[in-house]
Amino acid sequence: MAPMLTLFCLVIDNQKVPIGNAFKIQIRSDRDTSDLRKVIKNEMAPRLNHLAASELNILKLSTDPPINTASKNIFDEIKAIDFSSTNVQDLPSAEELFQHWENSPDRRHLHIIVQVPSVERPEKRRKIDDNQEWDDDAFFEAAKYLHSTIWNTSFDERVKTHYVPELRKSFKYLTTDSLSKLRLKDLDFMETVLMIRQEYDDALNVIKEISLNRETSRIGGIIITGQPGIGKTCFLFYLLLLRLSSGQPTAFQKRPTYYLLFTDSGVERHILESGALPVGTLALSDSNAQVEKPCNGFLYASNRGTAFVVQTTSPKADRWTGWEKYHNGFLYVMECFSWDEMHVLGTLLNLSVETLKNNYEKWGPSARTLIKMIRTPSFLEKHEGFVKRIADDFANDFRGYTKDINAMGACHRLIAIHPSGTSLEKRGVPIGEIATEHLNNLVLDARGGRTVEKQLEFYNLISSHKHFRGSAGFMFEMFVYASLSSKGHSTGEGLVCTAVHSNSPSLTIPVCGGWSPFTSNPEDVGDHETPFCLKPDAQNFPTADAIICTNEHVITIQATIADTHSAKVTGFYQVFDGLPPKYRNNRTWCHVFVTDKGGTAKNLRDQWRRKPITRLSVEGGENNLVVHFYSCVLNPAQDD
């Protein structure tokens, strides 16, 4: 489990006057600062009941000498602290605590000061008239400027295009200069580039479809969720800019005390309870440490049919459950960054693409995390230590840790969350998978090792979880690699296969000594004693997860847990062209679907029994090389 932190806190008002005595709290290091605020508020109940947890300002003390909690002069010492000095650190919203305390600090010292607004909340803050006292005029001024600049103008003229020749794709984005001219930073948009992902346009089309048909669907809004750090807030700002450019009424909630309403007549500030939204309003709400759920005004307007709510949020279920149920909100899981997208974003941000790719393949698809690793080198070391602790929790308490994929918190550093498919129905079902081979190995190490037996034990556990079938597929592939290598196998026995056609020769896959990389260049294969194993690049060789060469056979292997599977003929030609003649000629070619259940193996054989025999035209003859198909069950609990 992530270590528990014991922190000593003192709450003061804006005049540095203490509210009560110093007290102790305990919280896990994988929680974030928004969780810390809630714990502190609960500890101080009922004295802070009039405040939202988001209004608590958390300050980390690192004074030298430190303030002793037993000091008789603690209040005077607090008053003497300069809160603008380097000894006091304002903890950002929604940042994991492990980044500030890896373990519990000295228990004799004061660690946190919590500064709150005046204890008596001004009644006038709840009024809505010309004398309303708002808490941030700069935010409102930026909103008015945005309206005057972009309302009913061409959005496309602001968009730039980045073309990637090797991908033959173009990517749209808003430049740093464009964002600066729109003053979006004053509206809490902290990114320097806004790349318009295809996922954004896909989600936009879904919003249009659902909102236009809401009379029959009765859907009052949509919850855009998914992996943390993949640009959900960026999507909300993209949506805001599109709406304002087309002159459509749009409400925008980013503050805990009011929301903005953009219309033809300008921008207005509304208290959170106000549901006075014109017909056709899109009500945008960004869930964060200050604003957890769409405000009541948005929900009232949704019930009346004048507004459609769009919330962007992390997978934390407490950010959207409740309103989603009672106002018929539709859950929409946004897909993670592909490497192509991450490559382009890194280029636009002038980051090292090579470093970015290494981190992407090692740590997974969270763009925010990957960018921070490059910009803040010290973060990488902290991240690595934290992920190892999470992997230990995940491996040894899998069922307890994954009861609800939407409430897994810090586990997103280990697990990548995806939609279960591309259809609208499947977009509403999240699935998790261990994001990379490196993270998978951390889990296996925490479980007790990477042997076949240990991998099989954990695979059988994870494959039974409805949200982790995708991760089970990845883990099964790792399991197959280990089983075909004597380094991961305890017995060294081969794998007996069942032929699709009765006239195919019998086949047993031998266990090899290890793996060598396989590219499209035969010269890269080198010299080996047979049998030997080759591991292709999955992107370049979609037909083979592994290739085994013996004196009699060339065996291509696909690991799958699905009942049906393709095997493209072009993939066999790629393998043929990539092997030196001495390893490919005068051999029987075999293709084996390795799966985890006898029923799945039978379904795969039935599928390929109905297909024409696969023949390759190679080296001087037409259709002269037959590929024989087989299945193999790699699970002692199952029979082929």
XYZ file of N, CA and C in Angstrom, residues 519-521 540-544 556 567-579 589 614-619 625-627:
96
model
N 13.559 -7.402 -37.546
C 13.236 -6.238 -38.364
C 12.953 -6.711 -39.781
N 12.790 -5.776 -40.692
C 12.529 -6.129 -42.093
C 13.809 -6.433 -42.863
N 14.962 -6.315 -42.208
C 16.250 -6.526 -42.875
C 16.811 -7.902 -42.492
N 4.964 -3.126 -37.165
C 5.407 -3.436 -38.521
C 5.009 -4.834 -38.975
N 4.757 -5.735 -38.033
C 4.439 -7.122 -38.362
C 3.153 -7.542 -37.649
N 2.007 -7.077 -38.146
C 0.751 -7.335 -37.433
C 0.341 -8.794 -37.390
N 0.893 -9.646 -38.269
C 0.483 -11.052 -38.314
C 1.226 -11.902 -37.296
N 2.332 -11.430 -36.759
C 3.147 -12.268 -35.873
C 3.545 -11.514 -34.614
N 5.030 -18.914 -37.034
C 4.586 -17.574 -36.629
C 3.493 -17.744 -35.583
N -5.373 -12.961 -39.775
C -3.951 -13.214 -40.036
C -3.701 -12.792 -41.479
N -3.226 -11.569 -41.658
C -3.096 -11.010 -42.999
C -1.978 -11.690 -43.789
N -2.290 -11.998 -45.056
C -1.301 -12.642 -45.925
C -0.076 -11.750 -46.093
N -0.301 -10.434 -46.138
C 0.841 -9.513 -46.290
C 1.828 -9.670 -45.145
N 1.320 -10.025 -43.964
C 2.209 -10.227 -42.824
C 3.133 -11.413 -43.014
N 2.633 -12.477 -43.641
C 3.489 -13.640 -43.909
C 4.596 -13.282 -44.902
N 4.247 -12.476 -45.910
C 5.273 -12.041 -46.864
C 6.338 -11.187 -46.163
N 5.907 -10.356 -45.214
C 6.870 -9.543 -44.473
C 7.839 -10.425 -43.693
N 7.312 -11.463 -43.073
C 8.176 -12.379 -42.327
C 9.123 -13.105 -43.283
N 8.591 -13.569 -44.404
C 9.415 -14.281 -45.394
C 10.554 -13.393 -45.874
N 10.234 -12.146 -46.218
C 11.257 -11.233 -46.743
C 12.277 -10.850 -45.679
N 11.880 -10.882 -44.405
C 12.787 -10.471 -43.336
C 13.692 -11.573 -42.825
N 13.445 -12.829 -43.245
C 14.277 -13.953 -42.812
C 15.357 -14.257 -43.848
N 5.829 -24.110 -43.177
C 5.394 -22.864 -42.541
C 4.115 -23.129 -41.745
N -4.264 -20.903 -47.039
C -3.373 -19.773 -47.305
C -2.123 -20.259 -48.036
N -1.900 -19.706 -49.218
C -0.719 -20.059 -50.013
C 0.048 -18.787 -50.353
N 1.369 -18.883 -50.335
C 2.231 -17.756 -50.671
C 2.954 -18.041 -51.975
N 3.048 -17.017 -52.831
C 3.801 -17.124 -54.090
C 5.208 -16.601 -53.841
N 6.170 -17.506 -53.713
C 7.530 -17.094 -53.365
C 8.547 -17.834 -54.225
N 9.624 -17.168 -54.504
C 10.813 -17.737 -55.146
C 10.501 -18.634 -56.332
N 3.862 -22.116 -51.518
C 4.173 -22.260 -50.102
C 2.870 -22.243 -49.301
N 2.544 -23.364 -48.699
C 1.313 -23.495 -47.916
C 1.601 -23.115 -46.464
N 0.694 -22.327 -45.862
C 0.780 -22.002 -44.440
C -0.248 -22.853 -43.703
